[in-house]
Coordinates of C-alpha atoms in Angstrom, one line a residue:
X1323 CA 8.5 -5.5 -4.5
X1324 CA 8.6 -7.2 -7.9
X1325 CA 5.7 -5.0 -9.2
X1326 CA 7.5 -1.9 -8.0
X1327 CA 10.8 -2.9 -9.7
X1328 CA 9.0 -3.5 -13.0
X1329 CA 7.3 -0.1 -12.9
X1330 CA 10.3 2.0 -12.0
X1331 CA 11.8 1.7 -15.5
X1332 CA 8.5 1.6 -17.4
X1333 CA 7.3 4.4 -19.8
X1334 CA 5.4 7.3 -18.1
X1335 CA 2.1 6.2 -19.6
X1336 CA 2.4 2.8 -17.9
X1337 CA 3.7 4.4 -14.6
X1338 CA 0.6 6.6 -14.4
X1339 CA -2.2 4.5 -15.9
X1340 CA -2.2 0.7 -15.9
X1341 CA -3.0 -0.8 -19.3
X1342 CA -6.2 -2.8 -18.4
X1343 CA -6.0 -5.4 -21.2
X1344 CA -3.5 -8.1 -21.9
X1345 CA -2.9 -6.9 -25.4
X1346 CA -2.0 -3.3 -24.4
X1347 CA 1.7 -2.2 -24.3
X1348 CA 3.1 -2.2 -20.8
X1349 CA 0.4 -4.6 -19.4
X1350 CA 2.9 -7.1 -18.2
X1351 CA 4.7 -4.4 -16.1
X1352 CA 1.6 -2.9 -14.5
X1353 CA -0.6 -6.0 -14.1
X1354 CA 1.3 -7.3 -11.0
X1355 CA 0.4 -4.1 -9.2
X1356 CA -3.2 -4.8 -9.9
X1357 CA -2.9 -8.3 -8.4
X1358 CA -1.1 -6.9 -5.4
X1359 CA -3.8 -4.3 -5.0
X1360 CA -6.5 -7.0 -5.0
X1361 CA -4.7 -8.8 -2.1
X1362 CA -4.2 -5.5 -0.3
X1363 CA -7.8 -4.5 -0.7
X1364 CA -9.0 -7.8 0.7
X1365 CA -6.7 -7.5 3.7
X1366 CA -7.9 -3.9 4.3
X1367 CA -11.6 -5.1 4.3
X1368 CA -10.7 -7.8 6.9
X1369 CA -8.6 -5.3 9.0
X1370 CA -11.4 -2.7 9.0
X1371 CA -13.8 -5.3 10.3
X1372 CA -11.3 -6.5 12.8
X1373 CA -10.6 -2.9 14.1
X1374 CA -14.3 -2.1 14.3
X1375 CA -15.1 -5.4 16.1
X1376 CA -12.5 -4.5 18.7
X1377 CA -13.2 -0.8 18.8
X1378 CA -11.7 1.1 20.5
X1379 CA -9.0 -1.3 21.8
X1380 CA -7.2 -1.6 18.5
X1381 CA -7.5 2.1 17.6
X1382 CA -9.9 5.0 17.5
X1383 CA -11.6 6.9 14.8
X1384 CA -8.2 7.9 13.4
X1385 CA -7.2 4.3 12.8
X1386 CA -10.6 3.5 11.1
X1387 CA -10.3 6.7 9.0
X1388 CA -6.7 5.7 8.0
X1389 CA -7.8 2.3 6.9
X1390 CA -11.0 3.5 5.1
X1391 CA -8.8 6.1 3.3
X1392 CA -6.4 3.5 2.1
X1393 CA -9.4 1.3 1.0
X1394 CA -10.7 4.2 -1.1
X1395 CA -7.3 4.7 -2.7
X1396 CA -7.0 1.0 -3.3
X1397 CA -10.5 0.8 -4.8
X1398 CA -9.8 3.8 -7.1
X1399 CA -6.6 2.1 -8.2
X1400 CA -8.2 -1.3 -8.7
X1401 CA -11.2 0.1 -10.7
X1402 CA -9.3 2.6 -12.8
X1403 CA -5.7 1.4 -13.0
X1404 CA -4.8 4.9 -12.0
X1405 CA -1.3 5.7 -10.7
X1406 CA 0.3 2.3 -10.5
X1407 CA 3.8 3.5 -9.7
X1408 CA 2.8 5.8 -6.8
X1409 CA 0.5 3.1 -5.6
X1410 CA 3.4 0.5 -5.8
X1411 CA 5.6 2.8 -3.7
X1412 CA 2.8 3.3 -1.2
X1413 CA 2.0 -0.4 -0.9
X1414 CA 5.6 -1.3 0.1
X1415 CA 4.9 0.3 3.5
X1416 CA 2.6 -2.6 4.3
X1417 CA 5.6 -5.0 4.5
X1418 CA 5.6 -4.5 8.3
X1419 CA 1.9 -5.2 8.9
X1420 CA 2.0 -9.0 9.2
X1421 CA 4.4 -8.6 12.2
X1422 CA 2.0 -6.2 13.8
X1423 CA -0.8 -8.7 13.4
X1424 CA 1.4 -11.5 14.8
X1425 CA 2.2 -9.2 17.7
X1426 CA -1.6 -8.7 18.4
X1427 CA -2.2 -12.4 18.3
X1428 CA 0.6 -13.2 20.7
X1429 CA -0.5 -10.6 23.2
X1430 CA -4.2 -11.7 23.0
X1431 CA -3.3 -15.4 23.3
X1432 CA -1.3 -14.9 26.5
X1433 CA 2.1 -15.1 24.8
X1434 CA 3.1 -11.4 25.3
X1435 CA 6.2 -12.3 27.4
X1436 CA 7.8 -15.0 25.2
X1437 CA 10.8 -15.3 23.0
X1438 CA 8.4 -15.4 20.0
X1439 CA 7.1 -12.0 21.1
X1440 CA 10.6 -10.6 21.3
X1441 CA 11.4 -11.9 17.8
X1442 CA 8.2 -10.5 16.5
X1443 CA 8.9 -7.1 18.0
X1444 CA 12.4 -7.1 16.4
X1445 CA 11.0 -8.2 13.1
X1446 CA 8.3 -5.5 13.2
X1447 CA 10.7 -2.7 14.2
X1448 CA 13.2 -3.7 11.4
X1449 CA 10.5 -4.1 8.7
X1450 CA 8.8 -0.9 9.8
X1451 CA 12.1 1.1 9.5
X1452 CA 13.1 -0.6 6.3
X1453 CA 9.7 -0.3 4.5
X1454 CA 8.1 2.8 6.0
X1455 CA 11.2 4.9 6.5
X1456 CA 13.9 3.8 4.1
X1457 CA 12.1 2.2 1.2
X1458 CA 9.2 4.7 1.2
X1459 CA 11.7 7.5 1.6
X1460 CA 13.4 6.4 -1.5
X1461 CA 10.0 6.2 -3.2
X1462 CA 9.1 9.8 -2.3
X1463 CA 12.4 11.1 -3.5
X1464 CA 12.0 9.0 -6.7
X1465 CA 8.5 10.4 -7.4
X1466 CA 9.7 14.0 -6.6
X1467 CA 12.6 13.7 -9.0
X1468 CA 10.3 12.3 -11.8
X1469 CA 7.2 14.4 -11.1
X1470 CA 7.5 16.6 -14.2
X1471 CA 8.0 13.5 -16.3
X1472 CA 5.2 11.5 -14.7
X1473 CA 2.6 14.2 -14.7
X1474 CA 3.2 15.3 -18.3
X1475 CA 0.6 17.5 -20.1
X1476 CA -0.6 14.5 -22.1
X1477 CA -1.5 12.5 -19.0
X1478 CA -3.0 15.3 -16.9
X1479 CA -6.5 15.3 -18.4
X1480 CA -6.9 11.5 -17.9
X1481 CA -5.6 11.7 -14.3
X1482 CA -7.2 14.8 -12.9
X1483 CA -10.5 13.3 -11.6
X1484 CA -8.6 10.3 -10.0
X1485 CA -5.9 12.6 -8.4
X1486 CA -8.6 14.7 -6.9
X1487 CA -10.4 11.6 -5.4
X1488 CA -7.1 10.2 -4.1
X1489 CA -6.2 13.5 -2.4
X1490 CA -9.7 13.7 -0.8
X1491 CA -9.4 10.1 0.4

């Protein structure tokens, strides 16, 4: 969440294209999103392998496509620095994922009917609602209110190829 907080008040150029070098203005605001993305991309690669190795018990083609799409968006952001603020809002939705993984582990280790499972279910439900409904909802509203500012004419030529790739992903 720290990377998101830093980007919300940053200049439009930093919100839409991460400065890639330490000497560039705004680098200290956008760089934490790059680090967060590296962790996220690593987790996605693991999770895609996990889903495929348990296919179809953990999800079907839709689950694999969802994860691959996120991996493509993550790779585009990581390689180009494109759209750090929208990416920061999007990545907050993953705050509930660790509880989903703990839940899977508990079920598959024979602990599906324990107090730990109940606590994990509550934590997952709360974190899902807070991150994927409330926090991301605030993010969508924030982006909608700032879209003309964020997608200014000066930035559009630099972003067009990346936006097209992200929409396709």
